[in-house]
Amino acid sequence: MKWRTIACLMTIFATSSACAADGQKAREVFRQMDRNGDRALQFTEIQAARAGMFDRLDTNRNDLLDNGEARTALERMQEARMLQSVGTDGLDLQGMDANRDGRISRAEFSQFIPDRLVRADTNGDRALSLSELRALRRH
């Protein structure tokens, strides 16, 4: 998977700026994540996408994500000039590290829903509708 697509995925389930420069790619990623086709992203769909992303970030294949791997991912995005639109809360290791061992397991990474997405779910249905996603992108 190309880093631009990974950045779009991270944007959708991590931060606000949803790849505005590449709206078609953002729509494609949304459709891929929207497994049940209801035009909303359930938190379970976001978690499934994050599980897939874990495999791409876990470069040493030890089933743990460490600071070095997260830093490498951020550096690649920065090199590709995506860091501004992506931000870093999707790779908030401290926030994801439930057992506080300094590493992120697949379960910790995939189950993590950034606070920004929880707040964007204005009706509390544990899903992000298109209107909630648009509002998130504007902020």
Short mmCIF file of C-alpha atoms in Angstrom, two decimals:
data_model
loop_
_atom_site.label_atom_id
_atom_site.label_comp_id
_atom_site.label_asym_id
_atom_site.label_seq_id
_atom_site.Cartn_x
_atom_site.Cartn_y
_atom_site.Cartn_z
CA MET A 1 0.00 0.00 0.00
CA LYS A 2 1.30 3.45 -0.87
CA TRP A 3 2.11 5.85 1.99
CA ARG A 4 -0.42 8.35 0.60
CA THR A 5 -3.20 5.82 1.09
CA ILE A 6 -1.91 5.01 4.56
CA ALA A 7 -1.93 8.73 5.32
CA CYS A 8 -5.54 8.97 4.18
CA LEU A 9 -6.48 6.02 6.36
CA MET A 10 -4.69 7.56 9.32
CA THR A 11 -6.43 10.82 8.65
CA ILE A 12 -9.85 9.26 8.65
CA PHE A 13 -9.34 7.47 11.93
CA ALA A 14 -6.79 9.70 13.54
CA THR A 15 -7.10 13.38 12.81
CA SER A 16 -9.23 15.95 11.10
CA SER A 17 -7.74 16.91 7.75
CA ALA A 18 -9.13 14.27 5.44
CA CYS A 19 -6.83 14.32 2.43
CA ALA A 20 -8.62 17.28 0.86
CA ALA A 21 -6.05 17.49 -1.91
CA ASP A 22 -6.93 13.97 -3.01
CA GLY A 23 -10.68 13.79 -2.50
CA GLN A 24 -11.11 10.84 -4.87
CA LYS A 25 -8.60 8.76 -2.89
CA ALA A 26 -10.33 9.73 0.37
CA ARG A 27 -13.68 8.57 -1.05
CA GLU A 28 -12.09 5.30 -2.22
CA VAL A 29 -10.57 4.68 1.21
CA PHE A 30 -13.91 5.50 2.84
CA ARG A 31 -15.70 2.95 0.63
CA GLN A 32 -13.08 0.32 1.47
CA MET A 33 -13.47 0.95 5.19
CA ASP A 34 -17.30 1.06 5.04
CA ARG A 35 -17.65 -2.73 4.94
CA ASN A 36 -21.41 -2.80 5.46
CA GLY A 37 -22.08 -0.05 2.88
CA ASP A 38 -24.18 2.13 5.18
CA ARG A 39 -22.25 5.32 4.31
CA ALA A 40 -20.95 5.63 7.87
CA LEU A 41 -17.79 4.36 9.55
CA GLN A 42 -18.62 2.25 12.58
CA PHE A 43 -15.91 2.26 15.19
CA THR A 44 -15.59 -1.50 14.54
CA GLU A 45 -14.80 -0.73 10.87
CA ILE A 46 -12.21 1.81 11.94
CA GLN A 47 -10.71 -0.75 14.30
CA ALA A 48 -10.53 -3.33 11.48
CA ALA A 49 -8.71 -0.80 9.27
CA ARG A 50 -6.31 -0.02 12.11
CA ALA A 51 -5.56 -3.76 12.48
CA GLY A 52 -4.55 -3.85 8.82
CA MET A 53 -2.46 -0.75 9.23
CA PHE A 54 -0.63 -2.34 12.17
CA ASP A 55 0.84 -4.93 9.80
CA ARG A 56 2.29 -2.19 7.61
CA LEU A 57 3.80 -0.31 10.54
CA ASP A 58 5.23 -3.36 12.35
CA THR A 59 8.30 -3.50 10.13
CA ASN A 60 10.24 -5.96 12.29
CA ARG A 61 7.21 -8.30 12.41
CA ASN A 62 7.40 -8.88 16.15
CA ASP A 63 3.67 -8.12 16.64
CA LEU A 64 4.58 -5.03 18.66
CA LEU A 65 4.80 -1.43 17.52
CA ASP A 66 7.61 0.49 19.16
CA ASN A 67 8.62 4.16 19.10
CA GLY A 68 11.14 3.54 16.32
CA GLU A 69 8.55 2.07 13.99
CA ALA A 70 6.12 4.91 14.70
CA ARG A 71 8.88 7.46 14.17
CA THR A 72 9.82 5.83 10.84
CA ALA A 73 6.21 6.00 9.66
CA LEU A 74 5.98 9.68 10.60
CA GLU A 75 9.30 10.42 8.87
CA ARG A 76 8.09 8.78 5.66
CA MET A 77 4.90 10.80 5.76
CA GLN A 78 6.88 13.96 6.42
CA GLU A 79 9.16 13.19 3.47
CA ALA A 80 6.09 12.74 1.30
CA ARG A 81 4.79 16.08 2.65
CA MET A 82 1.77 14.47 4.27
CA LEU A 83 2.53 15.22 7.91
CA GLN A 84 0.59 18.49 7.92
CA SER A 85 -2.59 16.81 6.77
CA VAL A 86 -2.13 13.72 8.91
CA GLY A 87 -0.95 14.92 12.31
CA THR A 88 0.26 12.52 14.96
CA ASP A 89 -2.58 11.52 17.29
CA GLY A 90 -3.20 8.34 15.26
CA LEU A 91 0.23 7.17 16.38
CA ASP A 92 -0.09 8.33 19.99
CA LEU A 93 1.84 5.44 21.50
CA GLN A 94 1.34 6.64 25.05
CA GLY A 95 -2.42 6.88 24.57
CA MET A 96 -2.64 3.42 23.03
CA ASP A 97 -0.33 1.68 25.47
CA ALA A 98 -2.99 0.23 27.78
CA ASN A 99 -0.57 -1.92 29.79
CA ARG A 100 2.11 0.84 29.88
CA ASP A 101 4.94 -1.42 28.71
CA GLY A 102 6.24 1.09 26.16
CA ARG A 103 5.13 -0.97 23.17
CA ILE A 104 1.84 -1.32 21.34
CA SER A 105 0.34 -4.72 20.63
CA ARG A 106 -1.95 -5.38 17.68
CA ALA A 107 -4.96 -5.36 20.03
CA GLU A 108 -3.94 -2.06 21.66
CA PHE A 109 -3.38 -0.43 18.26
CA SER A 110 -6.54 -1.68 16.60
CA GLN A 111 -8.86 -1.03 19.54
CA PHE A 112 -7.66 2.56 19.99
CA ILE A 113 -10.13 5.20 18.83
CA PRO A 114 -8.59 8.70 19.05
CA ASP A 115 -10.47 11.15 21.28
CA ARG A 116 -11.05 13.41 18.30
CA LEU A 117 -13.14 10.70 16.62
CA VAL A 118 -15.07 9.95 19.79
CA ARG A 119 -15.93 13.65 20.09
CA ALA A 120 -16.89 13.78 16.38
CA ASP A 121 -19.53 11.10 17.02
CA THR A 122 -22.08 13.69 18.06
CA ASN A 123 -25.04 11.31 18.28
CA GLY A 124 -23.11 8.69 20.29
CA ASP A 125 -23.88 5.76 17.98
CA ARG A 126 -20.20 4.67 17.77
CA ALA A 127 -20.17 5.46 14.06
CA LEU A 128 -19.13 8.47 12.01
CA SER A 129 -21.71 9.54 9.47
CA LEU A 130 -20.73 11.47 6.39
CA SER A 131 -21.90 14.70 8.03
CA GLU A 132 -19.86 13.95 11.17
CA LEU A 133 -16.79 13.22 9.02
CA ARG A 134 -17.28 16.45 7.07
CA ALA A 135 -17.56 18.42 10.33
CA LEU A 136 -14.41 16.70 11.60
CA ARG A 137 -12.54 17.67 8.44
CA ARG A 138 -13.50 21.34 8.84
CA HIS A 139 -12.01 21.60 12.33
#
